[in-house]
């Protein structure tokens, strides 16, 4: 199993550009989520999904869209990049059973200039 | 919204010394998880605590969940250089987890 994969690993955008961060998991997990990590602030939840076709907002959803057409994939779209979106983005997945252990992808380091 | 606080923000210890990080929630938690993130890496799950007053051990690591399920701690005995990283607690509220800001541990050899 590859676990949770994310692409790209690094990305530089200009203000106003749009892009999609890819996330995929091969563990058949129902729950998937996107976090952003900024220095001194831990991980903040952007959007999450409890299954294909179902998405919801987390703590910091503004400027981001998600979709969940399949169990495996959960892409994150930046609509119009802003310097405030410079961050490290992590995708995570977990089952909905007792454990709820979250498996994180390797992350995408995004810089918006 | 829900808040999870962690102290200290940073901790520098000499190899062999003990280390403790504390996690506090503004409200009662369903459960709490602990993660470790090595420099440049991604968070890796360590453990989950569910019951009030629960204590779990993993080799040199001891995890506790408070009686009121609003606080937790991670204690490392006799730190090693391999313990370097940032330790996060994550409190479960409903379907989601709220992460604390983390405690960054440095271990001097």
mmCIF file with all atom_site columns, C-alpha atoms in Angstrom:
data_model
loop_
_atom_site.group_PDB
_atom_site.id
_atom_site.type_symbol
_atom_site.label_atom_id
_atom_site.label_alt_id
_atom_site.label_comp_id
_atom_site.label_asym_id
_atom_site.label_entity_id
_atom_site.label_seq_id
_atom_site.pdbx_PDB_ins_code
_atom_site.Cartn_x
_atom_site.Cartn_y
_atom_site.Cartn_z
_atom_site.occupancy
_atom_site.B_iso_or_equiv
_atom_site.pdbx_formal_charge
_atom_site.auth_seq_id
_atom_site.auth_comp_id
_atom_site.auth_asym_id
_atom_site.auth_atom_id
_atom_site.pdbx_PDB_model_num
ATOM 1   C CA . UNK A 1 1   ? 0.000   0.000  0.000   1.00 0.00 ? 1   UNK A CA 1
ATOM 2   C CA . UNK A 1 2   ? 1.215   3.488  -0.863  1.00 0.00 ? 2   UNK A CA 1
ATOM 3   C CA . UNK A 1 3   ? -0.847  5.008  1.951   1.00 0.00 ? 3   UNK A CA 1
ATOM 4   C CA . UNK A 1 4   ? -1.629  8.690  1.364   1.00 0.00 ? 4   UNK A CA 1
ATOM 5   C CA . UNK A 1 5   ? 0.084   10.357 -1.570  1.00 0.00 ? 5   UNK A CA 1
ATOM 6   C CA . UNK A 1 6   ? 0.190   14.048 -2.400  1.00 0.00 ? 6   UNK A CA 1
ATOM 7   C CA . UNK A 1 7   ? 1.345   15.948 -5.457  1.00 0.00 ? 7   UNK A CA 1
ATOM 8   C CA . UNK A 1 8   ? 3.138   18.194 -6.051  1.00 0.00 ? 8   UNK A CA 1
ATOM 9   C CA . UNK A 1 9   ? 5.705   18.310 -3.230  1.00 0.00 ? 9   UNK A CA 1
ATOM 10  C CA . UNK A 1 10  ? 6.582   21.935 -3.906  1.00 0.00 ? 10  UNK A CA 1
ATOM 11  C CA . UNK A 1 11  ? 4.757   24.689 -5.786  1.00 0.00 ? 11  UNK A CA 1
ATOM 12  C CA . UNK A 1 12  ? 5.292   28.389 -6.358  1.00 0.00 ? 12  UNK A CA 1
ATOM 13  C CA . UNK A 1 13  ? 2.333   30.457 -7.540  1.00 0.00 ? 13  UNK A CA 1
ATOM 14  C CA . UNK A 1 14  ? 1.815   34.075 -8.372  1.00 0.00 ? 14  UNK A CA 1
ATOM 15  C CA . UNK A 1 15  ? -0.995  35.964 -6.671  1.00 0.00 ? 15  UNK A CA 1
ATOM 16  C CA . UNK A 1 16  ? -4.260  35.331 -8.472  1.00 0.00 ? 16  UNK A CA 1
ATOM 17  C CA . UNK A 1 17  ? -3.277  32.021 -10.035 1.00 0.00 ? 17  UNK A CA 1
ATOM 18  C CA . UNK A 1 18  ? -5.320  28.894 -9.376  1.00 0.00 ? 18  UNK A CA 1
ATOM 19  C CA . UNK A 1 19  ? -4.177  25.341 -8.899  1.00 0.00 ? 19  UNK A CA 1
ATOM 20  C CA . UNK A 1 20  ? -5.199  21.952 -7.553  1.00 0.00 ? 20  UNK A CA 1
ATOM 21  C CA . UNK A 1 21  ? -3.337  19.989 -4.907  1.00 0.00 ? 21  UNK A CA 1
ATOM 22  C CA . UNK A 1 22  ? -3.834  16.282 -5.417  1.00 0.00 ? 22  UNK A CA 1
ATOM 23  C CA . UNK A 1 23  ? -4.409  13.728 -2.662  1.00 0.00 ? 23  UNK A CA 1
ATOM 24  C CA . UNK A 1 24  ? -5.064  10.011 -2.987  1.00 0.00 ? 24  UNK A CA 1
ATOM 25  C CA . UNK A 1 25  ? -5.271  7.100  -0.564  1.00 0.00 ? 25  UNK A CA 1
ATOM 26  C CA . UNK A 1 26  ? -5.428  3.372  -1.193  1.00 0.00 ? 26  UNK A CA 1
ATOM 27  C CA . UNK A 1 27  ? -6.669  2.235  2.227   1.00 0.00 ? 27  UNK A CA 1
ATOM 28  C CA . UNK A 1 28  ? -10.395 2.527  1.433   1.00 0.00 ? 28  UNK A CA 1
ATOM 29  C CA . UNK A 1 29  ? -10.798 5.130  4.153   1.00 0.00 ? 29  UNK A CA 1
ATOM 30  C CA . UNK A 1 30  ? -14.103 6.954  4.309   1.00 0.00 ? 30  UNK A CA 1
ATOM 31  C CA . UNK A 1 31  ? -12.780 10.070 6.038   1.00 0.00 ? 31  UNK A CA 1
ATOM 32  C CA . UNK A 1 32  ? -10.351 12.419 4.299   1.00 0.00 ? 32  UNK A CA 1
ATOM 33  C CA . UNK A 1 33  ? -9.245  15.897 5.257   1.00 0.00 ? 33  UNK A CA 1
ATOM 34  C CA . UNK A 1 34  ? -7.018  18.791 4.315   1.00 0.00 ? 34  UNK A CA 1
ATOM 35  C CA . UNK A 1 35  ? -4.943  20.743 6.830   1.00 0.00 ? 35  UNK A CA 1
ATOM 36  C CA . UNK A 1 36  ? -2.632  23.675 6.507   1.00 0.00 ? 36  UNK A CA 1
ATOM 37  C CA . UNK A 1 37  ? 0.358   24.045 8.793   1.00 0.00 ? 37  UNK A CA 1
ATOM 38  C CA . UNK A 1 38  ? 1.811   27.423 9.647   1.00 0.00 ? 38  UNK A CA 1
ATOM 39  C CA . UNK A 1 39  ? 4.639   28.079 12.119  1.00 0.00 ? 39  UNK A CA 1
ATOM 40  C CA . UNK A 1 40  ? 3.437   28.093 15.719  1.00 0.00 ? 40  UNK A CA 1
ATOM 41  C CA . UNK A 1 41  ? -0.160  27.308 14.786  1.00 0.00 ? 41  UNK A CA 1
ATOM 42  C CA . UNK A 1 42  ? -0.303  23.568 14.523  1.00 0.00 ? 42  UNK A CA 1
ATOM 43  C CA . UNK A 1 43  ? -2.521  22.066 11.858  1.00 0.00 ? 43  UNK A CA 1
ATOM 44  C CA . UNK A 1 44  ? -5.765  23.772 10.948  1.00 0.00 ? 44  UNK A CA 1
ATOM 45  C CA . UNK A 1 45  ? -8.571  21.941 9.206   1.00 0.00 ? 45  UNK A CA 1
ATOM 46  C CA . UNK A 1 46  ? -9.569  23.379 5.826   1.00 0.00 ? 46  UNK A CA 1
ATOM 47  C CA . UNK A 1 47  ? -12.150 20.925 4.469   1.00 0.00 ? 47  UNK A CA 1
ATOM 48  C CA . UNK A 1 48  ? -13.092 17.354 5.167   1.00 0.00 ? 48  UNK A CA 1
ATOM 49  C CA . UNK A 1 49  ? -15.139 14.536 3.684   1.00 0.00 ? 49  UNK A CA 1
ATOM 50  C CA . UNK A 1 50  ? -16.840 11.577 5.333   1.00 0.00 ? 50  UNK A CA 1
ATOM 51  C CA . UNK A 1 51  ? -17.380 9.716  2.078   1.00 0.00 ? 51  UNK A CA 1
ATOM 52  C CA . UNK A 1 52  ? -17.691 10.018 -1.686  1.00 0.00 ? 52  UNK A CA 1
ATOM 53  C CA . UNK A 1 53  ? -19.999 12.853 -2.634  1.00 0.00 ? 53  UNK A CA 1
ATOM 54  C CA . UNK A 1 54  ? -19.919 14.438 0.843   1.00 0.00 ? 54  UNK A CA 1
ATOM 55  C CA . UNK A 1 55  ? -17.739 17.392 1.813   1.00 0.00 ? 55  UNK A CA 1
ATOM 56  C CA . UNK A 1 56  ? -17.863 20.005 4.533   1.00 0.00 ? 56  UNK A CA 1
ATOM 57  C CA . UNK A 1 57  ? -15.968 23.029 5.753   1.00 0.00 ? 57  UNK A CA 1
ATOM 58  C CA . UNK A 1 58  ? -13.413 23.005 8.508   1.00 0.00 ? 58  UNK A CA 1
ATOM 59  C CA . UNK A 1 59  ? -11.920 25.848 10.497  1.00 0.00 ? 59  UNK A CA 1
ATOM 60  C CA . UNK A 1 60  ? -10.308 27.817 7.634   1.00 0.00 ? 60  UNK A CA 1
ATOM 61  C CA . UNK A 1 61  ? -12.201 27.057 4.358   1.00 0.00 ? 61  UNK A CA 1
ATOM 62  C CA . UNK A 1 62  ? -12.127 30.472 2.676   1.00 0.00 ? 62  UNK A CA 1
ATOM 63  C CA . UNK A 1 63  ? -10.287 30.503 -0.649  1.00 0.00 ? 63  UNK A CA 1
ATOM 64  C CA . UNK A 1 64  ? -10.385 26.717 -1.048  1.00 0.00 ? 64  UNK A CA 1
ATOM 65  C CA . UNK A 1 65  ? -12.721 24.242 -2.715  1.00 0.00 ? 65  UNK A CA 1
ATOM 66  C CA . UNK A 1 66  ? -12.837 20.468 -2.510  1.00 0.00 ? 66  UNK A CA 1
ATOM 67  C CA . UNK A 1 67  ? -14.708 17.620 -4.148  1.00 0.00 ? 67  UNK A CA 1
ATOM 68  C CA . UNK A 1 68  ? -14.907 13.895 -3.433  1.00 0.00 ? 68  UNK A CA 1
ATOM 69  C CA . UNK A 1 69  ? -16.041 12.006 -6.521  1.00 0.00 ? 69  UNK A CA 1
ATOM 70  C CA . UNK A 1 70  ? -14.355 8.762  -5.459  1.00 0.00 ? 70  UNK A CA 1
ATOM 71  C CA . UNK A 1 71  ? -13.339 7.194  -2.170  1.00 0.00 ? 71  UNK A CA 1
ATOM 72  C CA . UNK A 1 72  ? -9.671  7.386  -3.156  1.00 0.00 ? 72  UNK A CA 1
ATOM 73  C CA . UNK A 1 73  ? -9.248  10.998 -4.266  1.00 0.00 ? 73  UNK A CA 1
ATOM 74  C CA . UNK A 1 74  ? -9.740  14.297 -2.475  1.00 0.00 ? 74  UNK A CA 1
ATOM 75  C CA . UNK A 1 75  ? -8.286  17.247 -4.428  1.00 0.00 ? 75  UNK A CA 1
ATOM 76  C CA . UNK A 1 76  ? -7.950  20.724 -2.931  1.00 0.00 ? 76  UNK A CA 1
ATOM 77  C CA . UNK A 1 77  ? -8.423  23.691 -5.255  1.00 0.00 ? 77  UNK A CA 1
ATOM 78  C CA . UNK A 1 78  ? -7.064  27.147 -4.660  1.00 0.00 ? 78  UNK A CA 1
ATOM 79  C CA . UNK A 1 79  ? -9.345  29.475 -6.556  1.00 0.00 ? 79  UNK A CA 1
ATOM 80  C CA . UNK A 1 80  ? -7.221  32.656 -6.642  1.00 0.00 ? 80  UNK A CA 1
ATOM 81  C CA . UNK A 1 81  ? -3.984  32.274 -4.719  1.00 0.00 ? 81  UNK A CA 1
ATOM 82  C CA . UNK A 1 82  ? -3.026  34.887 -2.135  1.00 0.00 ? 82  UNK A CA 1
ATOM 83  C CA . UNK A 1 83  ? 0.236   35.315 -0.178  1.00 0.00 ? 83  UNK A CA 1
ATOM 84  C CA . UNK A 1 84  ? -1.705  34.392 2.998   1.00 0.00 ? 84  UNK A CA 1
ATOM 85  C CA . UNK A 1 85  ? -2.089  30.905 1.531   1.00 0.00 ? 85  UNK A CA 1
ATOM 86  C CA . UNK A 1 86  ? 1.654   30.316 1.667   1.00 0.00 ? 86  UNK A CA 1
ATOM 87  C CA . UNK A 1 87  ? 1.828   27.253 3.880   1.00 0.00 ? 87  UNK A CA 1
ATOM 88  C CA . UNK A 1 88  ? 2.466   23.528 4.051   1.00 0.00 ? 88  UNK A CA 1
ATOM 89  C CA . UNK A 1 89  ? -0.624  21.524 3.139   1.00 0.00 ? 89  UNK A CA 1
ATOM 90  C CA . UNK A 1 90  ? -1.263  18.033 4.459   1.00 0.00 ? 90  UNK A CA 1
ATOM 91  C CA . UNK A 1 91  ? -3.899  15.597 3.360   1.00 0.00 ? 91  UNK A CA 1
ATOM 92  C CA . UNK A 1 92  ? -4.980  12.903 5.811   1.00 0.00 ? 92  UNK A CA 1
ATOM 93  C CA . UNK A 1 93  ? -7.302  9.928  5.822   1.00 0.00 ? 93  UNK A CA 1
ATOM 94  C CA . UNK A 1 94  ? -8.781  7.623  8.419   1.00 0.00 ? 94  UNK A CA 1
ATOM 95  C CA . UNK A 1 95  ? -11.432 4.993  8.812   1.00 0.00 ? 95  UNK A CA 1
ATOM 96  C CA . UNK A 1 96  ? -14.609 5.775  10.701  1.00 0.00 ? 96  UNK A CA 1
ATOM 97  C CA . UNK A 1 97  ? -14.215 2.938  13.123  1.00 0.00 ? 97  UNK A CA 1
ATOM 98  C CA . UNK A 1 98  ? -12.989 2.948  16.684  1.00 0.00 ? 98  UNK A CA 1
ATOM 99  C CA . UNK A 1 99  ? -9.413  4.012  16.031  1.00 0.00 ? 99  UNK A CA 1
ATOM 100 C CA . UNK A 1 100 ? -9.792  7.163  13.932  1.00 0.00 ? 100 UNK A CA 1
ATOM 101 C CA . UNK A 1 101 ? -6.019  7.083  13.489  1.00 0.00 ? 101 UNK A CA 1
ATOM 102 C CA . UNK A 1 102 ? -5.189  9.670  10.842  1.00 0.00 ? 102 UNK A CA 1
ATOM 103 C CA . UNK A 1 103 ? -2.650  8.835  8.174   1.00 0.00 ? 103 UNK A CA 1
ATOM 104 C CA . UNK A 1 104 ? -0.955  11.896 6.721   1.00 0.00 ? 104 UNK A CA 1
ATOM 105 C CA . UNK A 1 105 ? 0.528   12.395 3.296   1.00 0.00 ? 105 UNK A CA 1
ATOM 106 C CA . UNK A 1 106 ? 4.037   13.835 2.854   1.00 0.00 ? 106 UNK A CA 1
ATOM 107 C CA . UNK A 1 107 ? 2.734   17.373 2.351   1.00 0.00 ? 107 UNK A CA 1
ATOM 108 C CA . UNK A 1 108 ? 2.849   20.086 -0.302  1.00 0.00 ? 108 UNK A CA 1
ATOM 109 C CA . UNK A 1 109 ? 4.912   23.202 0.387   1.00 0.00 ? 109 UNK A CA 1
ATOM 110 C CA . UNK A 1 110 ? 3.183   26.106 -1.362  1.00 0.00 ? 110 UNK A CA 1
ATOM 111 C CA . UNK A 1 111 ? 4.607   29.581 -1.793  1.00 0.00 ? 111 UNK A CA 1
ATOM 112 C CA . UNK A 1 112 ? 2.485   32.402 -3.208  1.00 0.00 ? 112 UNK A CA 1
ATOM 113 C CA . UNK A 1 113 ? 4.384   35.473 -4.344  1.00 0.00 ? 113 UNK A CA 1
ATOM 114 C CA . UNK B 2 1   ? -14.788 27.501 18.512  1.00 0.00 ? 1   UNK B CA 1
ATOM 115 C CA . UNK B 2 2   ? -12.940 24.722 20.222  1.00 0.00 ? 2   UNK B CA 1
ATOM 116 C CA . UNK B 2 3   ? -9.399  25.467 21.294  1.00 0.00 ? 3   UNK B CA 1
ATOM 117 C CA . UNK B 2 4   ? -6.574  23.151 22.194  1.00 0.00 ? 4   UNK B CA 1
ATOM 118 C CA . UNK B 2 5   ? -3.584  24.630 23.954  1.00 0.00 ? 5   UNK B CA 1
ATOM 119 C CA . UNK B 2 6   ? -0.194  23.065 24.460  1.00 0.00 ? 6   UNK B CA 1
ATOM 120 C CA . UNK B 2 7   ? 2.717   23.991 26.681  1.00 0.00 ? 7   UNK B CA 1
ATOM 121 C CA . UNK B 2 8   ? 5.574   24.492 26.462  1.00 0.00 ? 8   UNK B CA 1
ATOM 122 C CA . UNK B 2 9   ? 6.039   25.742 22.907  1.00 0.00 ? 9   UNK B CA 1
ATOM 123 C CA . UNK B 2 10  ? 9.697   24.699 22.929  1.00 0.00 ? 10  UNK B CA 1
ATOM 124 C CA . UNK B 2 11  ? 11.752  22.422 25.138  1.00 0.00 ? 11  UNK B CA 1
ATOM 125 C CA . UNK B 2 12  ? 15.482  21.866 25.016  1.00 0.00 ? 12  UNK B CA 1
ATOM 126 C CA . UNK B 2 13  ? 16.790  18.946 27.041  1.00 0.00 ? 13  UNK B CA 1
ATOM 127 C CA . UNK B 2 14  ? 20.059  17.132 27.484  1.00 0.00 ? 14  UNK B CA 1
ATOM 128 C CA . UNK B 2 15  ? 20.000  13.551 26.268  1.00 0.00 ? 15  UNK B CA 1
ATOM 129 C CA . UNK B 2 16  ? 18.896  11.344 29.138  1.00 0.00 ? 16  UNK B CA 1
ATOM 130 C CA . UNK B 2 17  ? 16.664  13.977 30.749  1.00 0.00 ? 17  UNK B CA 1
ATOM 131 C CA . UNK B 2 18  ? 12.906  13.589 30.939  1.00 0.00 ? 18  UNK B CA 1
ATOM 132 C CA . UNK B 2 19  ? 10.407  15.624 28.933  1.00 0.00 ? 19  UNK B CA 1
ATOM 133 C CA . UNK B 2 20  ? 6.723   16.420 29.389  1.00 0.00 ? 20  UNK B CA 1
ATOM 134 C CA . UNK B 2 21  ? 4.257   18.288 27.207  1.00 0.00 ? 21  UNK B CA 1
ATOM 135 C CA . UNK B 2 22  ? 0.789   19.288 28.360  1.00 0.00 ? 22  UNK B CA 1
ATOM 136 C CA . UNK B 2 23  ? -2.383  19.680 26.366  1.00 0.00 ? 23  UNK B CA 1
ATOM 137 C CA . UNK B 2 24  ? -5.546  21.494 27.491  1.00 0.00 ? 24  UNK B CA 1
ATOM 138 C CA . UNK B 2 25  ? -8.944  21.845 25.870  1.00 0.00 ? 25  UNK B CA 1
ATOM 139 C CA . UNK B 2 26  ? -11.514 24.546 26.479  1.00 0.00 ? 26  UNK B CA 1
ATOM 140 C CA . UNK B 2 27  ? -14.260 21.901 26.428  1.00 0.00 ? 27  UNK B CA 1
ATOM 141 C CA . UNK B 2 28  ? -14.655 18.200 27.179  1.00 0.00 ? 28  UNK B CA 1
ATOM 142 C CA . UNK B 2 29  ? -13.187 15.918 24.537  1.00 0.00 ? 29  UNK B CA 1
ATOM 143 C CA . UNK B 2 30  ? -14.535 12.667 23.098  1.00 0.00 ? 30  UNK B CA 1
ATOM 144 C CA . UNK B 2 31  ? -10.972 11.438 22.851  1.00 0.00 ? 31  UNK B CA 1
ATOM 145 C CA . UNK B 2 32  ? -7.492  12.748 22.267  1.00 0.00 ? 32  UNK B CA 1
ATOM 146 C CA . UNK B 2 33  ? -4.714  11.703 19.940  1.00 0.00 ? 33  UNK B CA 1
ATOM 147 C CA . UNK B 2 34  ? -0.986  12.374 19.972  1.00 0.00 ? 34  UNK B CA 1
ATOM 148 C CA . UNK B 2 35  ? 1.209   12.767 16.908  1.00 0.00 ? 35  UNK B CA 1
ATOM 149 C CA . UNK B 2 36  ? 4.925   13.226 16.316  1.00 0.00 ? 36  UNK B CA 1
ATOM 150 C CA . UNK B 2 37  ? 6.353   15.199 13.425  1.00 0.00 ? 37  UNK B CA 1
ATOM 151 C CA . UNK B 2 38  ? 10.036  14.975 12.644  1.00 0.00 ? 38  UNK B CA 1
ATOM 152 C CA . UNK B 2 39  ? 11.680  18.064 11.098  1.00 0.00 ? 39  UNK B CA 1
ATOM 153 C CA . UNK B 2 40  ? 10.661  18.261 7.441   1.00 0.00 ? 40  UNK B CA 1
ATOM 154 C CA . UNK B 2 41  ? 8.271   15.328 7.824   1.00 0.00 ? 41  UNK B CA 1
ATOM 155 C CA . UNK B 2 42  ? 4.588   14.723 8.267   1.00 0.00 ? 42  UNK B CA 1
ATOM 156 C CA . UNK B 2 43  ? 2.640   13.993 11.468  1.00 0.00 ? 43  UNK B CA 1
ATOM 157 C CA . UNK B 2 44  ? 2.703   10.362 12.516  1.00 0.00 ? 44  UNK B CA 1
ATOM 158 C CA . UNK B 2 45  ? 0.092   8.912  14.845  1.00 0.00 ? 45  UNK B CA 1
ATOM 159 C CA . UNK B 2 46  ? 1.365   7.811  18.245  1.00 0.00 ? 46  UNK B CA 1
ATOM 160 C CA . UNK B 2 47  ? -1.681  6.939  20.322  1.00 0.00 ? 47  UNK B CA 1
ATOM 161 C CA . UNK B 2 48  ? -5.330  7.608  21.097  1.00 0.00 ? 48  UNK B CA 1
ATOM 162 C CA . UNK B 2 49  ? -6.834  7.983  24.578  1.00 0.00 ? 49  UNK B CA 1
ATOM 163 C CA . UNK B 2 50  ? -10.553 7.544  25.080  1.00 0.00 ? 50  UNK B CA 1
ATOM 164 C CA . UNK B 2 51  ? -11.407 6.893  28.715  1.00 0.00 ? 51  UNK B CA 1
ATOM 165 C CA . UNK B 2 52  ? -11.355 9.342  31.608  1.00 0.00 ? 52  UNK B CA 1
ATOM 166 C CA . UNK B 2 53  ? -8.122  8.936  33.591  1.00 0.00 ? 53  UNK B CA 1
ATOM 167 C CA . UNK B 2 54  ? -6.630  6.588  31.008  1.00 0.00 ? 54  UNK B CA 1
ATOM 168 C CA . UNK B 2 55  ? -2.876  5.958  31.083  1.00 0.00 ? 55  UNK B CA 1
ATOM 169 C CA . UNK B 2 56  ? -1.037  4.237  28.239  1.00 0.00 ? 56  UNK B CA 1
ATOM 170 C CA . UNK B 2 57  ? 2.640   3.450  27.833  1.00 0.00 ? 57  UNK B CA 1
ATOM 171 C CA . UNK B 2 58  ? 4.769   2.900  24.762  1.00 0.00 ? 58  UNK B CA 1
ATOM 172 C CA . UNK B 2 59  ? 8.308   2.018  25.851  1.00 0.00 ? 59  UNK B CA 1
ATOM 173 C CA . UNK B 2 60  ? 9.676   5.314  27.227  1.00 0.00 ? 60  UNK B CA 1
ATOM 174 C CA . UNK B 2 61  ? 6.512   7.298  26.404  1.00 0.00 ? 61  UNK B CA 1
ATOM 175 C CA . UNK B 2 62  ? 3.633   7.650  28.892  1.00 0.00 ? 62  UNK B CA 1
ATOM 176 C CA . UNK B 2 63  ? 0.346   9.220  27.868  1.00 0.00 ? 63  UNK B CA 1
ATOM 177 C CA . UNK B 2 64  ? -2.363  10.371 30.267  1.00 0.00 ? 64  UNK B CA 1
ATOM 178 C CA . UNK B 2 65  ? -5.927  11.582 29.787  1.00 0.00 ? 65  UNK B CA 1
ATOM 179 C CA . UNK B 2 66  ? -7.369  13.736 32.550  1.00 0.00 ? 66  UNK B CA 1
ATOM 180 C CA . UNK B 2 67  ? -10.311 12.708 34.690  1.00 0.00 ? 67  UNK B CA 1
ATOM 181 C CA . UNK B 2 68  ? -12.454 15.490 33.242  1.00 0.00 ? 68  UNK B CA 1
ATOM 182 C CA . UNK B 2 69  ? -11.326 14.621 29.677  1.00 0.00 ? 69  UNK B CA 1
ATOM 183 C CA . UNK B 2 70  ? -10.159 18.194 29.137  1.00 0.00 ? 70  UNK B CA 1
ATOM 184 C CA . UNK B 2 71  ? -6.407  17.708 29.450  1.00 0.00 ? 71  UNK B CA 1
ATOM 185 C CA . UNK B 2 72  ? -3.695  15.272 28.555  1.00 0.00 ? 72  UNK B CA 1
ATOM 186 C CA . UNK B 2 73  ? 0.038   14.849 28.870  1.00 0.00 ? 73  UNK B CA 1
ATOM 187 C CA . UNK B 2 74  ? 2.891   13.074 27.153  1.00 0.00 ? 74  UNK B CA 1
ATOM 188 C CA . UNK B 2 75  ? 5.948   12.182 29.207  1.00 0.00 ? 75  UNK B CA 1
ATOM 189 C CA . UNK B 2 76  ? 9.174   10.845 27.736  1.00 0.00 ? 76  UNK B CA 1
ATOM 190 C CA . UNK B 2 77  ? 11.624  9.192  30.106  1.00 0.00 ? 77  UNK B CA 1
ATOM 191 C CA . UNK B 2 78  ? 15.352  9.448  29.419  1.00 0.00 ? 78  UNK B CA 1
ATOM 192 C CA . UNK B 2 79  ? 15.134  11.263 26.080  1.00 0.00 ? 79  UNK B CA 1
ATOM 193 C CA . UNK B 2 80  ? 17.206  10.161 23.128  1.00 0.00 ? 80  UNK B CA 1
ATOM 194 C CA . UNK B 2 81  ? 18.254  12.083 20.024  1.00 0.00 ? 81  UNK B CA 1
ATOM 195 C CA . UNK B 2 82  ? 15.686  10.072 18.081  1.00 0.00 ? 82  UNK B CA 1
ATOM 196 C CA . UNK B 2 83  ? 12.944  11.797 20.107  1.00 0.00 ? 83  UNK B CA 1
ATOM 197 C CA . UNK B 2 84  ? 13.634  15.132 18.375  1.00 0.00 ? 84  UNK B CA 1
ATOM 198 C CA . UNK B 2 85  ? 10.568  16.591 16.684  1.00 0.00 ? 85  UNK B CA 1
ATOM 199 C CA . UNK B 2 86  ? 7.299   18.355 17.360  1.00 0.00 ? 86  UNK B CA 1
ATOM 200 C CA . UNK B 2 87  ? 4.636   16.625 19.420  1.00 0.00 ? 87  UNK B CA 1
ATOM 201 C CA . UNK B 2 88  ? 1.021   17.518 18.745  1.00 0.00 ? 88  UNK B CA 1
ATOM 202 C CA . UNK B 2 89  ? -2.110  16.650 20.628  1.00 0.00 ? 89  UNK B CA 1
ATOM 203 C CA . UNK B 2 90  ? -5.396  16.583 18.747  1.00 0.00 ? 90  UNK B CA 1
ATOM 204 C CA . UNK B 2 91  ? -8.725  16.710 20.521  1.00 0.00 ? 91  UNK B CA 1
ATOM 205 C CA . UNK B 2 92  ? -11.762 15.175 18.928  1.00 0.00 ? 92  UNK B CA 1
ATOM 206 C CA . UNK B 2 93  ? -14.865 17.329 18.642  1.00 0.00 ? 93  UNK B CA 1
ATOM 207 C CA . UNK B 2 94  ? -17.650 15.603 16.758  1.00 0.00 ? 94  UNK B CA 1
ATOM 208 C CA . UNK B 2 95  ? -16.243 14.164 13.538  1.00 0.00 ? 95  UNK B CA 1
ATOM 209 C CA . UNK B 2 96  ? -13.098 16.245 13.471  1.00 0.00 ? 96  UNK B CA 1
ATOM 210 C CA . UNK B 2 97  ? -9.924  16.826 15.384  1.00 0.00 ? 97  UNK B CA 1
ATOM 211 C CA . UNK B 2 98  ? -8.539  20.158 16.540  1.00 0.00 ? 98  UNK B CA 1
ATOM 212 C CA . UNK B 2 99  ? -4.764  20.192 16.820  1.00 0.00 ? 99  UNK B CA 1
ATOM 213 C CA . UNK B 2 100 ? -2.774  21.995 19.440  1.00 0.00 ? 100 UNK B CA 1
ATOM 214 C CA . UNK B 2 101 ? 0.111   24.225 18.294  1.00 0.00 ? 101 UNK B CA 1
ATOM 215 C CA . UNK B 2 102 ? 2.653   21.569 19.246  1.00 0.00 ? 102 UNK B CA 1
ATOM 216 C CA . UNK B 2 103 ? 5.725   21.349 21.468  1.00 0.00 ? 103 UNK B CA 1
ATOM 217 C CA . UNK B 2 104 ? 9.055   21.307 19.680  1.00 0.00 ? 104 UNK B CA 1
ATOM 218 C CA . UNK B 2 105 ? 11.586  19.098 21.423  1.00 0.00 ? 105 UNK B CA 1
ATOM 219 C CA . UNK B 2 106 ? 15.320  19.469 20.950  1.00 0.00 ? 106 UNK B CA 1
ATOM 220 C CA . UNK B 2 107 ? 17.650  16.897 22.463  1.00 0.00 ? 107 UNK B CA 1
ATOM 221 C CA . UNK B 2 108 ? 21.275  17.834 22.954  1.00 0.00 ? 108 UNK B CA 1
ATOM 222 C CA . UNK B 2 109 ? 23.668  14.865 22.790  1.00 0.00 ? 109 UNK B CA 1
#
